Coordinates of C-alpha atoms and ligand atoms in Angstrom, one line a residue:
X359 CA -16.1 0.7 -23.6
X360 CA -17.5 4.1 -24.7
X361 CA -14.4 6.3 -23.4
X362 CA -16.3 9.4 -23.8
X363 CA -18.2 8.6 -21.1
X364 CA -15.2 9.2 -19.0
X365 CA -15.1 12.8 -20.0
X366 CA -16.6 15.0 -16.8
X367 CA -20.1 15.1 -17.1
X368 CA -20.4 18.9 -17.1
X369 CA -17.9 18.9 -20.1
X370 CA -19.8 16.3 -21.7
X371 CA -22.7 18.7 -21.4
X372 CA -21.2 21.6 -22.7
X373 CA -22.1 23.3 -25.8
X374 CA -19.2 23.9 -28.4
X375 CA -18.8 27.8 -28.8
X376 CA -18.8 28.8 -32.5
X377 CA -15.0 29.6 -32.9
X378 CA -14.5 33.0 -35.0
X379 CA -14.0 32.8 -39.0
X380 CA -10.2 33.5 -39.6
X381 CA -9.3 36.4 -41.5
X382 CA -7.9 34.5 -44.6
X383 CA -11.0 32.1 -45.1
X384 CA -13.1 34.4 -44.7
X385 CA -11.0 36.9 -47.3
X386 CA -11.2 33.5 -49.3
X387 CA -14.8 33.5 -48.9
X388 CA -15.6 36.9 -49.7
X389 CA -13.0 36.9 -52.7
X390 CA -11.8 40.5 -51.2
X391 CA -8.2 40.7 -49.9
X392 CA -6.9 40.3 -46.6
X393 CA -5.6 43.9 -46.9
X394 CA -8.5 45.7 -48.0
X395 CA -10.7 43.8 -45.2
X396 CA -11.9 46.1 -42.1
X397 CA -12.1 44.4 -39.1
X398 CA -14.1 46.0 -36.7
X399 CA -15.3 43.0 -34.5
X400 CA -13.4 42.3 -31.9
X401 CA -12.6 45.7 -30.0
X402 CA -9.2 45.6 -31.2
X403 CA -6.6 48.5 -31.8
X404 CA -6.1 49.0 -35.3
X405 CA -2.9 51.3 -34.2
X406 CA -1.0 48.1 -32.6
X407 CA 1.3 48.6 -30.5
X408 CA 4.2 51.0 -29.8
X409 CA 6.9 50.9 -32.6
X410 CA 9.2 50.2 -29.0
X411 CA 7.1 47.0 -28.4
X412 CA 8.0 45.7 -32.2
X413 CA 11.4 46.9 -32.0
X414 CA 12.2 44.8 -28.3
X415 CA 9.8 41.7 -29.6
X416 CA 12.0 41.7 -32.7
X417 CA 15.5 41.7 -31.3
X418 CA 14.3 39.2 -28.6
X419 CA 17.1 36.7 -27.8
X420 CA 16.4 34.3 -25.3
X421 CA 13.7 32.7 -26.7
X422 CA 15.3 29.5 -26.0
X423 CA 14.9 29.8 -22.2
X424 CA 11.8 30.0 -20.2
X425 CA 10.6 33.1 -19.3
X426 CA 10.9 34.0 -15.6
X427 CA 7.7 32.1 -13.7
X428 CA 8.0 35.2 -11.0
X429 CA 7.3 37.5 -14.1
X430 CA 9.2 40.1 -12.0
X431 CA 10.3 42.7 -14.6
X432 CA 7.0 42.5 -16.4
X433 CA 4.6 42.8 -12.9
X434 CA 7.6 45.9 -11.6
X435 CA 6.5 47.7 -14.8
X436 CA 3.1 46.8 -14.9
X437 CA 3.5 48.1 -11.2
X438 CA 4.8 51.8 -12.2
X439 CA 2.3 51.9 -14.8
X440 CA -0.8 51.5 -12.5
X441 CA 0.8 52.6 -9.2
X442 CA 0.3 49.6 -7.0
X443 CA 2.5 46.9 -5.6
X444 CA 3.7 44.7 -8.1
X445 CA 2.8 42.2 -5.0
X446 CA -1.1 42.7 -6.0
X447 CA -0.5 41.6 -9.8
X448 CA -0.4 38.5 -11.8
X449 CA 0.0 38.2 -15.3
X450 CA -1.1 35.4 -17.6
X451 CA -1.6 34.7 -21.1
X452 CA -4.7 37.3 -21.8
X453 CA -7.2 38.5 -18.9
X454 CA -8.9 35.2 -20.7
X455 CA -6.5 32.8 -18.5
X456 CA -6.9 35.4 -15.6
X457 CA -10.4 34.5 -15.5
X458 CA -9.9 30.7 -15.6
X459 CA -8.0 30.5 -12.4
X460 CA -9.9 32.6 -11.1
X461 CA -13.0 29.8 -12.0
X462 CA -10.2 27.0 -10.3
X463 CA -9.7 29.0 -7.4
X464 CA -13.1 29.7 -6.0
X465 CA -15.7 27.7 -8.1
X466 CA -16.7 23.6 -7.5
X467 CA -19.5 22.2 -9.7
X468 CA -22.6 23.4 -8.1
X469 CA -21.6 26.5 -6.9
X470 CA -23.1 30.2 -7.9
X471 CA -21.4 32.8 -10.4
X472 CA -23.2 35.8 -11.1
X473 CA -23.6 37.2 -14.6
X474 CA -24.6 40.9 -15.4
X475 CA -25.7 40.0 -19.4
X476 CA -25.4 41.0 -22.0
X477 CA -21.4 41.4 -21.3
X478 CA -18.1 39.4 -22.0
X479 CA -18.9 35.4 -22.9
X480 CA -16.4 34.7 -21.2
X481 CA -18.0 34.5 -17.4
X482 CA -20.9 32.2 -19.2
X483 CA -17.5 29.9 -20.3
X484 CA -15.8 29.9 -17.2
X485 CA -19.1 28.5 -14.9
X486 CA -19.9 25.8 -18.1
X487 CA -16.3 24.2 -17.5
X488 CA -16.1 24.6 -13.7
X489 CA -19.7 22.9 -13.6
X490 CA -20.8 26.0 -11.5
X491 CA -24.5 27.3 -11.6
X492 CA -24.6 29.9 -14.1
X493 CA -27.2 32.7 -12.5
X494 CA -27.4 35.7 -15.0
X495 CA -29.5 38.7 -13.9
X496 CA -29.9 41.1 -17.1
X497 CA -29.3 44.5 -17.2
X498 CA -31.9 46.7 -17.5
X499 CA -32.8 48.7 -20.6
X500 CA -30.0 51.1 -20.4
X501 CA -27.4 48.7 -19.6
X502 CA -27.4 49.6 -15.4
X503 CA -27.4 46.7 -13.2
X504 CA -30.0 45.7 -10.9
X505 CA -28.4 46.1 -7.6
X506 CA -31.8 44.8 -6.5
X507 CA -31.7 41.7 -8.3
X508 CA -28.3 40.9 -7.4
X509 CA -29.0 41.5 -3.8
X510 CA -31.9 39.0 -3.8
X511 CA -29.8 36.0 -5.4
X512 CA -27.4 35.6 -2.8
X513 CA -27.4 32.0 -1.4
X514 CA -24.8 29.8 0.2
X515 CA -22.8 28.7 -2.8
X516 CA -22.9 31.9 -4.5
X517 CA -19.1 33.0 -4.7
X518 CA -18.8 35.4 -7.2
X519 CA -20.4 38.4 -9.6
X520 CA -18.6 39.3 -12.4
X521 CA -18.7 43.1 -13.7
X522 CA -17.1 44.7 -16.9
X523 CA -16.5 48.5 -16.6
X524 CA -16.7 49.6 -19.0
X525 CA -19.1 47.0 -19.9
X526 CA -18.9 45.1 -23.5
X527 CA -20.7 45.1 -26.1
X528 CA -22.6 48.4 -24.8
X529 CA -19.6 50.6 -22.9
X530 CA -21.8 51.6 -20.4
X531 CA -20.2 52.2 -16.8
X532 CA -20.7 51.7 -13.3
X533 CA -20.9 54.1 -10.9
X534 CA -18.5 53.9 -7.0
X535 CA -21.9 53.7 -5.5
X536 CA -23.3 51.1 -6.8
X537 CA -19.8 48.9 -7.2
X538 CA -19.5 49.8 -3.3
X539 CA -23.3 48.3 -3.1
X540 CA -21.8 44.9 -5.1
X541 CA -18.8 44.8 -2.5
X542 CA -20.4 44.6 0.5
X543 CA -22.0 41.4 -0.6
X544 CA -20.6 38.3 0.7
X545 CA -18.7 37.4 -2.4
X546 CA -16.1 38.1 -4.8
X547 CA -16.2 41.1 -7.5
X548 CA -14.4 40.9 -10.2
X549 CA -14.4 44.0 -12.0
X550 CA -13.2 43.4 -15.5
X551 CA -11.2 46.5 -16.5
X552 CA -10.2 45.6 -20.3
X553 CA -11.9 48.8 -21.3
X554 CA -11.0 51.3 -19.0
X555 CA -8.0 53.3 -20.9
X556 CA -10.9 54.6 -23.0
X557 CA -12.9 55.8 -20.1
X558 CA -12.9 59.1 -18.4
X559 CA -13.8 56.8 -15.3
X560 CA -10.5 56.2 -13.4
X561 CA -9.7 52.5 -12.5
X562 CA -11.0 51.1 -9.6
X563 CA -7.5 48.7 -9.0
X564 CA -6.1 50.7 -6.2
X565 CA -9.5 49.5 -4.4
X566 CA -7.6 46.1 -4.0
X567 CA -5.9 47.0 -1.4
X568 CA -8.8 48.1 0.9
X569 CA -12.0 45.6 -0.3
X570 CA -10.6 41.7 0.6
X571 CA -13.2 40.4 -1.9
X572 CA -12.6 42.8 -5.1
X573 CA -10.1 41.6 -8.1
X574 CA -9.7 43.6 -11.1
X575 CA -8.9 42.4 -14.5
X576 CA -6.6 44.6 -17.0
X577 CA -5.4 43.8 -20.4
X578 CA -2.5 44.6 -22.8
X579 CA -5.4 43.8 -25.7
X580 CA -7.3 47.0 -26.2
X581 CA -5.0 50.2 -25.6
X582 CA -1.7 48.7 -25.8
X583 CA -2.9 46.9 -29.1
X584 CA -1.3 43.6 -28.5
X585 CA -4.0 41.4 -28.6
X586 CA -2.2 38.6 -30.4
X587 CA 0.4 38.2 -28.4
X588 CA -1.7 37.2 -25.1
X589 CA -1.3 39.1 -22.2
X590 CA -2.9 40.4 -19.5
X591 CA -3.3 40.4 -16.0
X592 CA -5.3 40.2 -12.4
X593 CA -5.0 42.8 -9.7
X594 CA -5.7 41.0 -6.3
X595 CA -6.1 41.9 -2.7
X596 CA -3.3 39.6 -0.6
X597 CA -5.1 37.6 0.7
X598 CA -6.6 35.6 -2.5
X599 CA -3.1 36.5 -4.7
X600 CA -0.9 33.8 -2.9
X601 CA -3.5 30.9 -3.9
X602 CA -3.5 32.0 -7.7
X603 CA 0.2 31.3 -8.2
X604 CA 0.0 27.8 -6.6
X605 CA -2.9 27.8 -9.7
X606 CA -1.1 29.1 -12.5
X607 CA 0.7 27.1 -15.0
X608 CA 4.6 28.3 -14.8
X609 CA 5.5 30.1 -18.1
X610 CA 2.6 32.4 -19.3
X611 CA 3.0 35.1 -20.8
X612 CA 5.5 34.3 -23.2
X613 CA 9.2 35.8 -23.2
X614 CA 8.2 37.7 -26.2
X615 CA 5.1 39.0 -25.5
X616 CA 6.7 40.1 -21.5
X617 CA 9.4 41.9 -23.3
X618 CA 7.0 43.5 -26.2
X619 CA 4.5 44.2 -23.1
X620 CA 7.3 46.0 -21.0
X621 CA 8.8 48.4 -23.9
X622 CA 5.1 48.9 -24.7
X623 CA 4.4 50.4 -21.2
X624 CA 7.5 52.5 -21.4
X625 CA 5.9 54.3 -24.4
X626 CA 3.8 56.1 -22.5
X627 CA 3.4 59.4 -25.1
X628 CA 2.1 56.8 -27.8
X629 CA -0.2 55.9 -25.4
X630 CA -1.5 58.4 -24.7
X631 CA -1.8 59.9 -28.5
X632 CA -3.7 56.4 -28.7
X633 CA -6.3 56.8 -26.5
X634 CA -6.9 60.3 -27.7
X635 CA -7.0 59.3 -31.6
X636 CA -9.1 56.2 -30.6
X637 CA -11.6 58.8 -27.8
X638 CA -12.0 61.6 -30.9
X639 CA -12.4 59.2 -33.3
X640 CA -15.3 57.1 -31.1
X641 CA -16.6 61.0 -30.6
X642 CA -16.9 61.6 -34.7
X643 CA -18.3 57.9 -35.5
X644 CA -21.0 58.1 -33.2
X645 CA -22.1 61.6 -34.8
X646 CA -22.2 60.0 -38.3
X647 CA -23.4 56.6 -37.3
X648 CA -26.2 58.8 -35.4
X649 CA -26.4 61.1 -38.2
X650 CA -28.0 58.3 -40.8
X651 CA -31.2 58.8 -39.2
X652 CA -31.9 55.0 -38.6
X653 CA -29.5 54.4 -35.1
X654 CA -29.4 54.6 -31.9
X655 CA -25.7 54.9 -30.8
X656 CA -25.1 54.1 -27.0
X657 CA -22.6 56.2 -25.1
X658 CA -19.9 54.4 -24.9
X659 CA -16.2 54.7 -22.7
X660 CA -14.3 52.0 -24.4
X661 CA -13.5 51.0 -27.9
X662 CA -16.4 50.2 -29.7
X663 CA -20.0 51.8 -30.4
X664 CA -23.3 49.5 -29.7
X665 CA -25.6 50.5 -32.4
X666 CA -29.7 49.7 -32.1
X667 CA -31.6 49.8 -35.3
X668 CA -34.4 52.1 -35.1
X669 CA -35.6 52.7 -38.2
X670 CA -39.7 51.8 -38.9
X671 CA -38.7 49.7 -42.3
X672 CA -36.1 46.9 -40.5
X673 CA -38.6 47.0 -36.9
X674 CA -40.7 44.0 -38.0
X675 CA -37.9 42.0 -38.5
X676 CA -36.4 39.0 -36.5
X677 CA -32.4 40.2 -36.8
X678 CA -32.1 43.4 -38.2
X679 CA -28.4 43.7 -36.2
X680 CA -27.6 40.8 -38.7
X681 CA -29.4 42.1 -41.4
X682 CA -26.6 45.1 -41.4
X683 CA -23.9 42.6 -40.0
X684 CA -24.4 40.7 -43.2
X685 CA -24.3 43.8 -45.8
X686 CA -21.4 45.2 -44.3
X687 CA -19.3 41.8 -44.4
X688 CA -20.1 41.0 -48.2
X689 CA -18.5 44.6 -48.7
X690 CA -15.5 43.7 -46.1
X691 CA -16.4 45.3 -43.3
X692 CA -16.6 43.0 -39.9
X693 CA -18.9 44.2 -37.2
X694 CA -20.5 42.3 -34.5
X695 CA -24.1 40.7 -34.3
X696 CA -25.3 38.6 -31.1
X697 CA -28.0 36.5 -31.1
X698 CA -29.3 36.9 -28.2
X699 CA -33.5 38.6 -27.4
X700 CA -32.6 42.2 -26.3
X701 CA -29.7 42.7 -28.8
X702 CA -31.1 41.3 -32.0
X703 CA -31.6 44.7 -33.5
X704 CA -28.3 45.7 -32.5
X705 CA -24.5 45.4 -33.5
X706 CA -21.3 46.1 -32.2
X707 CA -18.6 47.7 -34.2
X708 CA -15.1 49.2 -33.4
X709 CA -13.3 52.5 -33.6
X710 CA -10.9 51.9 -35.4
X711 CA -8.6 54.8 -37.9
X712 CA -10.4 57.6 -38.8
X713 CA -10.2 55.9 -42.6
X714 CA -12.2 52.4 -41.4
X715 CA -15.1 54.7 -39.7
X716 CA -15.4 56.4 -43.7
X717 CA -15.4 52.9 -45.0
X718 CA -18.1 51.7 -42.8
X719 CA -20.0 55.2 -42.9
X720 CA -20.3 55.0 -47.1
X721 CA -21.5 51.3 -46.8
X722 CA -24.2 52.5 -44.6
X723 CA -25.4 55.0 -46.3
X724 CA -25.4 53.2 -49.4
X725 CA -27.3 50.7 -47.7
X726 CA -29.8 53.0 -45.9
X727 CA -30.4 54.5 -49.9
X728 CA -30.6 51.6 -51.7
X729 CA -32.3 49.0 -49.7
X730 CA -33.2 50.1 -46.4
X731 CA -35.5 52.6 -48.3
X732 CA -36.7 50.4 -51.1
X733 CA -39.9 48.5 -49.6
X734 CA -39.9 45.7 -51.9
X735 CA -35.9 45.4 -52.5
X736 CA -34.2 42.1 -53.2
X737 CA -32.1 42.8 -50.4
X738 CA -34.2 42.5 -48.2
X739 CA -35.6 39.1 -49.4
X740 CA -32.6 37.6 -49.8
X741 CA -32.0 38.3 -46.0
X742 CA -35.2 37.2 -44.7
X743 CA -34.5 34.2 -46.7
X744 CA -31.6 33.6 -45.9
X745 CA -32.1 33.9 -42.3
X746 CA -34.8 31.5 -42.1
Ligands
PMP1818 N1 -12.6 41.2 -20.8 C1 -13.4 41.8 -21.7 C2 -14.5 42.6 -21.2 C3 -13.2 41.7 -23.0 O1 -14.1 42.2 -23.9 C4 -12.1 40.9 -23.5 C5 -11.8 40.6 -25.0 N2 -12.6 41.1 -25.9 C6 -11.3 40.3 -22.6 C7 -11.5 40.5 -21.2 C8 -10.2 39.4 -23.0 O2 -9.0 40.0 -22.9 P1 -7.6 39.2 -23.3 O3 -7.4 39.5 -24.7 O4 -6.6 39.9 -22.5 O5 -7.8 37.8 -23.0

């Protein structure tokens, strides 16, 4: 018997996702040391967290006992933080396994989830393993979404739009019109927040408790700068919250990563010199990034700066976003290229300290003099080759 076969046949169908390099193989690979790598992929915070979150993580002592399945410290601070009943929020390991109950609460193979591209991956994931019908309307040039479009999708099975606001990779926003527009649909909105300590947009959460079909997505990932620990966490209106715990697996997030998350809320002045380091610094990057003469730098209210090659010598090719993608990771510098029609002259790269943006600035402008310029450099053959 061919066991496979007994694997669900929208599993079996699934493509594997390209897992990221780690940092050490690919130091390895490069032959440039871990330390003098900068990683400006994956919207982190190159601050981490508050020296209070390392200090309570550290002297952690029950790590032996299961942390509490009610999460009622963590969800009473996370409550005080964000002003709203901690009887609206559920924590898990990363907004990541937000997202997947929120795929096994409301989604059976066949039904609809809406997808605003080019955002988060994530939302493509979650319909591939739920077997749902994966119905992506693209954003239009400037990253709005076409209300329009969305509108004339509904059917039946359709149960629910995702929306990132800020949205990722470009850090455009949406506006309470529009978002309104989206919630008087018949189905579920849920607006992915991960970004919105960066923005000058307040969050929408405290809408929970007035729209019965809107569910907002925060994590400790971005501003709080504990993205390897896991956590983060859902904001939902009543009625829907009581079916995600009968969901949820007992003991995420860990009892580290709750007490790291907790003394890392209490810090609330280094959070806020964060976000106004990380705001200036986006605010000085995008100058010099548009300052090279060859870029066109989206306005962005997150973390990270979407960048469109526009200069006449790299327009006829293919991937131009990985052209620059490559140079800047044989000199250690990580950015992000997708793959994907509308971004291929594009990449995405981080703020991170004000010492990584001088890193990444000098590479670029050592590329733009000595290849982009040079018609016939070696550079670029080795790239169209090597791209082939
Ligand atoms: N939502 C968005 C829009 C993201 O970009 C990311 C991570 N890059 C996440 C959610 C995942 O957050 P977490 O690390 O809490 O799983």
């Amino acid at each position: 018997m061919n066991f496979e076969l007994l694997i669900a046949p929208h599993v079996r169908q699934m493509h594997a996702y390209t897992p990221i390099v780690p940092f050490e193989v690919l130091s390895q690979r490069l032959g440039i040391p871990v330390e003098q790598i900068v990683k400006l992929d994956a919207n982190e915070n190159l601050y981490g967290p508050s020296p209070k979150a390392v200090q309570a993580m550290a002297a952690a002592n029950k790590l032996h006992i299961y942390p509490d399945p009610d999460q009622a410290e963590l969800r009473s601070a996370i409550s005080d933080y964000i002003g709203i009943p901690s009887e609206h929020i559920l924590c898990g390991a990363g907004a990541d396994e937000i997202i997947q109950l929120i795929g096994m609460a409301f989604l059976q193979p066949g039904d609809g989830l809406l997808d605003l591209p080019p955002t988060f991956g994530m939302y493509r994931w979650l319909a591939d393993i739920t077997g749902a019908q994966y119905l992506p309307i693209a954003r239009q040039a400037d990253f709005s979404i076409d209300v329009d479009a969305v509108v004339k999708r509904q059917t039946l099975n359709v149960k629910l739009i995702f929306v990132t606001n800020p949205n990722n990779p470009d850090g455009s926003t949406i506006d309470d019109a529009t978002l309104k527009q989206l919630l008087a649909l018949p189905l579920i909105v849920v607006l992915d927040e991960a970004y919105i300590d960066f923005s000058s947009q307040p969050s929408r959460a405290a809408w929970v408790q007035q729209y019965p079909n809107l569910i907002v997505l925060r994590t400790f990932s971005k501003l709080l700068g504990m993205a390897g620990m896991r956590i983060g966490y859902g904001i939902f209106p009543s009625a829907i919250i009581e079916h995600m715990w009968k969901l949820k697996q007992p003991y995420t997030p860990t009892v580290a990563s709750s007490i790291g998350a907790i003394a890392a809320l209490s810090d609330r002045a280094h959070l806020r010199d964060n976000v106004q380091r990380i705001v200036a610094e986006r605010a000085r990057m995008g100058e010099l990034l548009s300052d090279l003469g060859w870029l066109q730098v989206y306005p962005s209210e997150t973390n990270f700066l979407l960048c469109r090659v526009t200069n006449g010598m790299t327009r006829d090719r293919a991937t131009p976003g990985k052209t620059v993608k490559s140079y800047l990771e044989q000199r250690g510098i990580l950015v992000r290229y997708f793959d994907r029609d509308n971004l291929r002259d594009c990449f995405r790269v981080s703020v991170g300290r004000p010492e990584h943006t001088d890193r990444l600035i000098e590479a670029l402008r050592e590329m733009s003099e000595t290849e982009l310029k040079s018609e016939n450099s070696k550079f670029k053959n080795r790239t169209e080759q090597s791209f082939v």
